[in-house]
PDB file of C-alpha atoms in Angstrom:
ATOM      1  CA  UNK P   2      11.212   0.128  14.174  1.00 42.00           C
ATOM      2  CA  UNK P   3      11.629  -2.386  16.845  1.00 41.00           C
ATOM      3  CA  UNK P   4      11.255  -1.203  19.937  1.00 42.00           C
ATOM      4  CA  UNK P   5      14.513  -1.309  22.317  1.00 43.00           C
ATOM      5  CA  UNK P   6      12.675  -2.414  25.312  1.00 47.00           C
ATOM      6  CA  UNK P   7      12.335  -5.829  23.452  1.00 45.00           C
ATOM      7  CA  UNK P   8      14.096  -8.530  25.134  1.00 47.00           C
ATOM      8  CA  UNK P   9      16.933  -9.733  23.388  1.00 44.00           C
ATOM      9  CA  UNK P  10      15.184 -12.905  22.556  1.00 43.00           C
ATOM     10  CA  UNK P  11      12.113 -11.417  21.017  1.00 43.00           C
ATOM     11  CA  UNK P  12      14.155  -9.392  18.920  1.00 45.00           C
ATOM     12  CA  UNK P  13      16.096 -12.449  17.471  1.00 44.00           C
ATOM     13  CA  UNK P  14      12.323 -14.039  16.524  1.00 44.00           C
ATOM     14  CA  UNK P  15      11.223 -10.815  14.806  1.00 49.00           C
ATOM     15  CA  UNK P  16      14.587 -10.785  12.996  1.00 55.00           C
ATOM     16  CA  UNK P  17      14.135 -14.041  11.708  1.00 69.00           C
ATOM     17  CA  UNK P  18      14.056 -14.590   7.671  1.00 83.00           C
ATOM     18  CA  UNK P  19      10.936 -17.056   6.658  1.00 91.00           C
ATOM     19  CA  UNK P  20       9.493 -18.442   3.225  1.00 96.00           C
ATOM     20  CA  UNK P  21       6.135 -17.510   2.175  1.00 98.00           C
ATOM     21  CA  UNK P  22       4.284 -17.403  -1.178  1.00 98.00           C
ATOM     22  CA  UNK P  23       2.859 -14.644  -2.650  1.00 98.00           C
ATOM     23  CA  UNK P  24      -0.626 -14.381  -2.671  1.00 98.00           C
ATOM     24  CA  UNK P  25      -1.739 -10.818  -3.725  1.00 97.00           C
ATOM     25  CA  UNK P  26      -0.111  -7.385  -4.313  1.00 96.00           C
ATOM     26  CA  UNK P  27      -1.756  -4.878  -2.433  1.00 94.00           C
ATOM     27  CA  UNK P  28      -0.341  -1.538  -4.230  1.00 95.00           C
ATOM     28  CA  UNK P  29       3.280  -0.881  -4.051  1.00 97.00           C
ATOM     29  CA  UNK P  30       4.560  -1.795  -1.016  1.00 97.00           C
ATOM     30  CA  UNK P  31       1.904  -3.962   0.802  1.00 97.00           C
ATOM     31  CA  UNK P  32       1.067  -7.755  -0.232  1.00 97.00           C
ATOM     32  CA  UNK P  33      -0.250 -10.475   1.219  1.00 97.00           C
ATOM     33  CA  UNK P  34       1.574 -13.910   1.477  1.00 98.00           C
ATOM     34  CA  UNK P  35       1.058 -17.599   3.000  1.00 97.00           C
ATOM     35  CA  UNK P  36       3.702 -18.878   5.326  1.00 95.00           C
ATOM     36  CA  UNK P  37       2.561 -22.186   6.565  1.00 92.00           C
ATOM     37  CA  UNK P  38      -0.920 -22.563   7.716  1.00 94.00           C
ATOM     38  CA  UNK P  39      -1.127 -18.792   8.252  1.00 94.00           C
ATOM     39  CA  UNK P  40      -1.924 -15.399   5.922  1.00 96.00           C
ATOM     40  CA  UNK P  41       0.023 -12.551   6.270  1.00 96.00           C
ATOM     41  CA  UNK P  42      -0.462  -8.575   5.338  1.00 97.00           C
ATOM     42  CA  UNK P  43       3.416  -7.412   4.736  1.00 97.00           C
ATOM     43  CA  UNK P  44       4.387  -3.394   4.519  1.00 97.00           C
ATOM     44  CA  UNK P  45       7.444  -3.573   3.011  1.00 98.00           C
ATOM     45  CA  UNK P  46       9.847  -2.241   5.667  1.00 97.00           C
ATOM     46  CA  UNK P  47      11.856   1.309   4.946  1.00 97.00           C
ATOM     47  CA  UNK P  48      10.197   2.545   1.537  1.00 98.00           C
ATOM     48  CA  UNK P  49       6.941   4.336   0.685  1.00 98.00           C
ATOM     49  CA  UNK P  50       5.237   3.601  -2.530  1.00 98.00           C
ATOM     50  CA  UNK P  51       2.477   6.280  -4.668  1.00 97.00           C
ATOM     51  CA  UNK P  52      -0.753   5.352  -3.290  1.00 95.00           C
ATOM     52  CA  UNK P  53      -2.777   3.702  -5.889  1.00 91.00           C
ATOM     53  CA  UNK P  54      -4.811   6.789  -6.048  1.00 92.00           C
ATOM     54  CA  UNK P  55      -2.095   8.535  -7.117  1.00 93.00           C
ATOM     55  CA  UNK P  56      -2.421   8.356 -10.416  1.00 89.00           C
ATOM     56  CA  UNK P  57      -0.241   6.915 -12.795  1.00 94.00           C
ATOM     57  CA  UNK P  58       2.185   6.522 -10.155  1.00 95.00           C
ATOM     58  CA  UNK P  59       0.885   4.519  -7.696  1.00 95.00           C
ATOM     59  CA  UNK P  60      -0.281   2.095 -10.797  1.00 96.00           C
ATOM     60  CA  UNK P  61       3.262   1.898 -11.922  1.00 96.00           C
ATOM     61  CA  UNK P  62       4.663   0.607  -8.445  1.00 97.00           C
ATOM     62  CA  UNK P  63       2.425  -1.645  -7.864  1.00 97.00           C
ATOM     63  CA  UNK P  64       2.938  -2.901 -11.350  1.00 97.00           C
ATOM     64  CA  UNK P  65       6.684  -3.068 -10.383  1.00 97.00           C
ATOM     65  CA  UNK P  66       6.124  -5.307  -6.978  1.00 98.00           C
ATOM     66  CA  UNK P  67       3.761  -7.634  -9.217  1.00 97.00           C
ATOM     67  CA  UNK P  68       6.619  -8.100 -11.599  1.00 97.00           C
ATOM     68  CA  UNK P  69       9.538  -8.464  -8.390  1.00 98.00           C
ATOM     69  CA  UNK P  70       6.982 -10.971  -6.491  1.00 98.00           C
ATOM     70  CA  UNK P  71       4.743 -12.604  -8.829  1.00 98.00           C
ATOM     71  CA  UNK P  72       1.413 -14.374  -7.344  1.00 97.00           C
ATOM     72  CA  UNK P  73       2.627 -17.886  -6.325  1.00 98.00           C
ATOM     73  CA  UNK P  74       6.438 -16.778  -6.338  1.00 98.00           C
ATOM     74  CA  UNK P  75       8.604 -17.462  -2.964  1.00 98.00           C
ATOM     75  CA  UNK P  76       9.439 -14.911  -0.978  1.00 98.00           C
ATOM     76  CA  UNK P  77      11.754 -14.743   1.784  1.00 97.00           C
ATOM     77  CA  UNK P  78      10.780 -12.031   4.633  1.00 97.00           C
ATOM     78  CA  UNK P  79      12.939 -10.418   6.895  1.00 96.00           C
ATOM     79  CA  UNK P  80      10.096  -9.256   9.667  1.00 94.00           C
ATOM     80  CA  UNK P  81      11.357  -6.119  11.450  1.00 93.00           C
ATOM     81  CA  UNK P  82       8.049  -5.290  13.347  1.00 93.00           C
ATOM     82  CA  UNK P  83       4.502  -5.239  13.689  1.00 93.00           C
ATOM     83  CA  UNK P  84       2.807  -2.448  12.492  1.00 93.00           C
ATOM     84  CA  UNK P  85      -0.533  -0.643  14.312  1.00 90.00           C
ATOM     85  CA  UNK P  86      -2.238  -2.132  11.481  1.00 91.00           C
ATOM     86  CA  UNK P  87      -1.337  -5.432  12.438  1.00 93.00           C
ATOM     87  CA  UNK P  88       0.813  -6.124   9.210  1.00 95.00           C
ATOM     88  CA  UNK P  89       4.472  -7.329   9.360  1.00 95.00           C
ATOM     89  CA  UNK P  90       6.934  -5.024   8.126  1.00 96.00           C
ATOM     90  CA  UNK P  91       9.821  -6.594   6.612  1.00 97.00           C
ATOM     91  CA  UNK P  92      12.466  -6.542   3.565  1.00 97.00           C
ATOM     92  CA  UNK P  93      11.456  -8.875   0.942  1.00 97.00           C
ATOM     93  CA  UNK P  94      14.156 -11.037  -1.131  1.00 98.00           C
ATOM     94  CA  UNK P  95      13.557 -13.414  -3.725  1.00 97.00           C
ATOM     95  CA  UNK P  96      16.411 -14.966  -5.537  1.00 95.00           C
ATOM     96  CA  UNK P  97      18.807 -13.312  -3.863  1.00 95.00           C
ATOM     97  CA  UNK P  98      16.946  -9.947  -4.553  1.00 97.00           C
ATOM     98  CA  UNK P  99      15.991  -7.576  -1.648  1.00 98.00           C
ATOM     99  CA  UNK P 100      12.796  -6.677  -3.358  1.00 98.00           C
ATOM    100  CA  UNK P 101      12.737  -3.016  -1.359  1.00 98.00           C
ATOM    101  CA  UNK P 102      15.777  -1.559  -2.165  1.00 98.00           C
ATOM    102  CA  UNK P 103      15.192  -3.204  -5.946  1.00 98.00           C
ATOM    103  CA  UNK P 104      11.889  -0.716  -5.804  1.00 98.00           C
ATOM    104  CA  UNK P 105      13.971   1.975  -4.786  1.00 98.00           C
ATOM    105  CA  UNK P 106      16.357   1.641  -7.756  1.00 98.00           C
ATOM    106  CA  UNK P 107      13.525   1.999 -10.351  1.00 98.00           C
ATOM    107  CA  UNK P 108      12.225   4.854  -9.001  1.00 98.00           C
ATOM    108  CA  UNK P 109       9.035   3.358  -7.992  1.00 98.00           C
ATOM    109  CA  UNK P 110       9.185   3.698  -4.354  1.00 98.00           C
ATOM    110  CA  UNK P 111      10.954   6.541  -1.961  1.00 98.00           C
ATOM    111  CA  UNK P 112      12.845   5.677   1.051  1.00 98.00           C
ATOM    112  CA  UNK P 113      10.737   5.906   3.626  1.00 97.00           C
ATOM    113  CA  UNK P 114      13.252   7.605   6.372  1.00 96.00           C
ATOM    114  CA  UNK P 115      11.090   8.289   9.236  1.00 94.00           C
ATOM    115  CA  UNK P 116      11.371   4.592   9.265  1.00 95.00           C
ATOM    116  CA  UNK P 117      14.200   3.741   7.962  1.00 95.00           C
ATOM    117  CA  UNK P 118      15.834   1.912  11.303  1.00 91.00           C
ATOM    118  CA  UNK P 119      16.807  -1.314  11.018  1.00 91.00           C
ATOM    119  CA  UNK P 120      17.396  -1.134   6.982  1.00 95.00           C
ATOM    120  CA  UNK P 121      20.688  -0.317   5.470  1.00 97.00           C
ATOM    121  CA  UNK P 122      20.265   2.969   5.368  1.00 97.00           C
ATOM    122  CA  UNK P 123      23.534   4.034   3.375  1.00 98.00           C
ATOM    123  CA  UNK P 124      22.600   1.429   0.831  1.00 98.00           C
ATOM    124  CA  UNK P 125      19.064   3.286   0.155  1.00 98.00           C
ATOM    125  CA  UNK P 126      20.563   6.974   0.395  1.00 98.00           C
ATOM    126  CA  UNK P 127      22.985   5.345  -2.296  1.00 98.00           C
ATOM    127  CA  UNK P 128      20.169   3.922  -4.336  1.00 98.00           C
ATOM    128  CA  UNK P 129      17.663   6.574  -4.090  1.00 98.00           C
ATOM    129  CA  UNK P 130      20.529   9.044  -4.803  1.00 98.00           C
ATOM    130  CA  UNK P 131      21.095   6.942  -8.347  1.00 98.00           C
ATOM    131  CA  UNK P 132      17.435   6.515  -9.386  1.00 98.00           C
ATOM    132  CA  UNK P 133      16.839  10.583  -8.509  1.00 97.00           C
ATOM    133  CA  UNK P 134      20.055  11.699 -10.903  1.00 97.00           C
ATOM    134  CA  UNK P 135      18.892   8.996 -13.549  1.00 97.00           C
ATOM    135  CA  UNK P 136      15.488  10.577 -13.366  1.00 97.00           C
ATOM    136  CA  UNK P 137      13.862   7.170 -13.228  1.00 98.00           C
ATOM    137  CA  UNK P 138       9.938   6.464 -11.818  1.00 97.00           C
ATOM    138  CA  UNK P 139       8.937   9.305 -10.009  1.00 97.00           C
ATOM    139  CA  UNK P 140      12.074  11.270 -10.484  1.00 97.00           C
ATOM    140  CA  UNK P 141      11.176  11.726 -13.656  1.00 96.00           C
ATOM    141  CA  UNK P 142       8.099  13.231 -13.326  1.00 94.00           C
ATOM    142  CA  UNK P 143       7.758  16.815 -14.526  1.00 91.00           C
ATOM    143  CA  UNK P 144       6.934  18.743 -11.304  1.00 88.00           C
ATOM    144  CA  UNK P 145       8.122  16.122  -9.191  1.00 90.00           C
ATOM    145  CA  UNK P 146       5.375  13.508  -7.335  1.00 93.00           C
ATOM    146  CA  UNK P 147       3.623  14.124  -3.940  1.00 94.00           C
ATOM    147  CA  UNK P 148       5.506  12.271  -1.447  1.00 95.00           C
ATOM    148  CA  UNK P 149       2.963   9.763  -0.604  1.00 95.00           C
ATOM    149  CA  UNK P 150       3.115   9.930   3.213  1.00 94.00           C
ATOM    150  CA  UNK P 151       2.486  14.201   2.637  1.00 93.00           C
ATOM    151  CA  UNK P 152      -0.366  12.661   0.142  1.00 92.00           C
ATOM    152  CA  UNK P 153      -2.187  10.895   3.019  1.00 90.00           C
ATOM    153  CA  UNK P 154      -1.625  13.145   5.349  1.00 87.00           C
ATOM    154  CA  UNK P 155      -3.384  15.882   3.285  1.00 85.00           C
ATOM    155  CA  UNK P 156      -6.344  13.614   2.075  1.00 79.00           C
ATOM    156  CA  UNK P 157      -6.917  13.012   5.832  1.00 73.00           C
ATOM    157  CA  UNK P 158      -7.220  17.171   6.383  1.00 65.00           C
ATOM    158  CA  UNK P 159     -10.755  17.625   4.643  1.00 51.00           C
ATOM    159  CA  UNK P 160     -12.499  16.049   7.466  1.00 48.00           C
ATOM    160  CA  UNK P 161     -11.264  17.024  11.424  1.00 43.00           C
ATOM    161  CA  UNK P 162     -13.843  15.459  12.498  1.00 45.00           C
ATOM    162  CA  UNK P 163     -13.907  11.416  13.222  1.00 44.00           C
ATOM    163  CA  UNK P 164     -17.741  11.138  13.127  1.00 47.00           C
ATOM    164  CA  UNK P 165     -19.338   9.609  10.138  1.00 50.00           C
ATOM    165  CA  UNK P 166     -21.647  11.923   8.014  1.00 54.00           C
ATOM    166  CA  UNK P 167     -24.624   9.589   8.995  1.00 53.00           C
ATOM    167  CA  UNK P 168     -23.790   9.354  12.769  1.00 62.00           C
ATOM    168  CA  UNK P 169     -23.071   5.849  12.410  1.00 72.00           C
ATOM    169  CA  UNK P 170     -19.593   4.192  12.430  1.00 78.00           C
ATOM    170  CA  UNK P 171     -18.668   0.896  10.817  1.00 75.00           C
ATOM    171  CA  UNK P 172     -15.907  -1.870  11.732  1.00 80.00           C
ATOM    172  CA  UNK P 173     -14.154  -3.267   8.881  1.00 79.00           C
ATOM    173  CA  UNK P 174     -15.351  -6.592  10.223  1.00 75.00           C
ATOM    174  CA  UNK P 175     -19.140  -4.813   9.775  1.00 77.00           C
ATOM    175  CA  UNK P 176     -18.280  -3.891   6.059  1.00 78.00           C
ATOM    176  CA  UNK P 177     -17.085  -7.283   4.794  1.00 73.00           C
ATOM    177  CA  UNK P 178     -16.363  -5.904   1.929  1.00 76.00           C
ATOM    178  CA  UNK P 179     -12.855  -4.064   0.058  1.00 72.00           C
ATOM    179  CA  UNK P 180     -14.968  -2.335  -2.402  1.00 74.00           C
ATOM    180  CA  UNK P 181     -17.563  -1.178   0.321  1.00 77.00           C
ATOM    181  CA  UNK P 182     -15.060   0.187   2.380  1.00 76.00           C
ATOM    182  CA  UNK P 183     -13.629   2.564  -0.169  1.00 74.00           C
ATOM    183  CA  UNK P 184     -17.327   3.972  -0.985  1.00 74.00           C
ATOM    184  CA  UNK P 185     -17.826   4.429   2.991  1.00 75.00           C
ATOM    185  CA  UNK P 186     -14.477   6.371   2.908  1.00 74.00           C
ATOM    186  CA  UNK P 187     -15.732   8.572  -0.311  1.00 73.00           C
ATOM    187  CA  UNK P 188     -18.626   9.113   1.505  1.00 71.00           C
ATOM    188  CA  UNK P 189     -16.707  10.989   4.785  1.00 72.00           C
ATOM    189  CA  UNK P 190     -15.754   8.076   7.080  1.00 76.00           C
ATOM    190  CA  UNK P 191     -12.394   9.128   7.389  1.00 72.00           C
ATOM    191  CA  UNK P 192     -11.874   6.965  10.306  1.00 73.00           C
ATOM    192  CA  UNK P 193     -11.864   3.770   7.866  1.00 76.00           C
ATOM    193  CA  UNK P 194      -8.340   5.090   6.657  1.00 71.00           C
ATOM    194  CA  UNK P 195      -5.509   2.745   7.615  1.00 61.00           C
ATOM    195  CA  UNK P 196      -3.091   4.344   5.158  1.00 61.00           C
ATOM    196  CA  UNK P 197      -4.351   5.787   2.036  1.00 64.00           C
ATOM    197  CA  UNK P 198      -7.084   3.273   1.710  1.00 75.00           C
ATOM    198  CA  UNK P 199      -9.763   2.246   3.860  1.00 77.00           C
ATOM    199  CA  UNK P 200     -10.054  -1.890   5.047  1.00 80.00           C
ATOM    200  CA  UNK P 201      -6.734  -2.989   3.498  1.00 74.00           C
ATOM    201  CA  UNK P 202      -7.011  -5.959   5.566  1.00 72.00           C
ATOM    202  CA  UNK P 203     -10.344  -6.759   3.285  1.00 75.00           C
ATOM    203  CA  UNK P 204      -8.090  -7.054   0.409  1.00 72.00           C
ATOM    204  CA  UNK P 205      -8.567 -10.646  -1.234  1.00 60.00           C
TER     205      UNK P 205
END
């Protein structure tokens, strides 16, 4: 995911593995941690967790990251890129872990392969392969589970339009509020949605 214009020197810093501590789980790949002075959103780099609204999946996952990275646990990140949410992707490892593929072995997360550069990707073939045959997480659901990137591309369908039902449109920075946000987006402002969920930068 890092683009190859990037001087060679820019790519090293990205590359770069740093400490942080956990300081919220957003669902199940997103959390926010403190390295330093400064807060950071993290999308975990080359996977794709259930949204949270998809029911009991998403749940489950992000049940699973809370149990991998626990709030106040170190974390080391391995920042890939930036995405157009402003959040760092990166691989996660604590303890010796990598804390992505680990989510891939349960079954609670899919490999994400439109974006799987930069991430081993014959290690997560190899792991999804394993979780998919054991029928673990969401290979064992009867019917099979919505691949959550198909999931928010089809809840983003309903409305075409990017103009709020009211005529007005709000900033997250306007909204101040998590909670606010997601009534906004059940009311029609589509254009709140970042990636499933509107505001996740509101997230406390």
């Amino acid at each position: 995911m890092i683009p190859l214009a990037l001087p060679l020197a820019a790519v090293a810093l990205l590359a770069q593995t740093r400490t942080a501590t956990v300081l919220s789980t957003g669902d199940g790949d997103t959390l926010r941690v403190r390295e330093g002075s400064r807060t950071l959103n993290v999308r975990l780099a080359c996977i794709d967790a259930p949204e949270t609204s998809q029911a009991p999946q998403g749940a489950s996952a992000r049940a699973q990251l809370q149990a991998l990275a626990p709030l106040g646990s170190a974390v080391e990140l391995r920042i890939k890129a930036t995405d157009r949410y402003g959040r760092a992707v990166a691989e996660l490892t604590r303890g010796g872990r990598n804390l992505n593929q680990a989510l891939v072995a349960s079954g609670a997360a899919f490999v994400y392969w439109q974006y799987i550069q930069g991430c081993d990707r014959q290690t997560y073939s190899r792991l999804e392969t394993e979780a998919r045959l054991k029928g673990l997480g969401v290979w064992g659901v009867s019917g099979g589970v919505q691949r959550p990137w198909e999931y928010r591309s089809r809840q983003r369908k309903p409305s075409s339009s990017s103009s709020a039902p009211s005529g007005r449109r709000y900033t997250c920075k306007q909204i101040g509020s998590y909670a606010q946000a997601q009534v906004l987006l059940r009311q029609g402002h589509r254009y709140l949605d970042g990636d499933g969920e509107a505001c996740e930068s509101l997230k406390g």
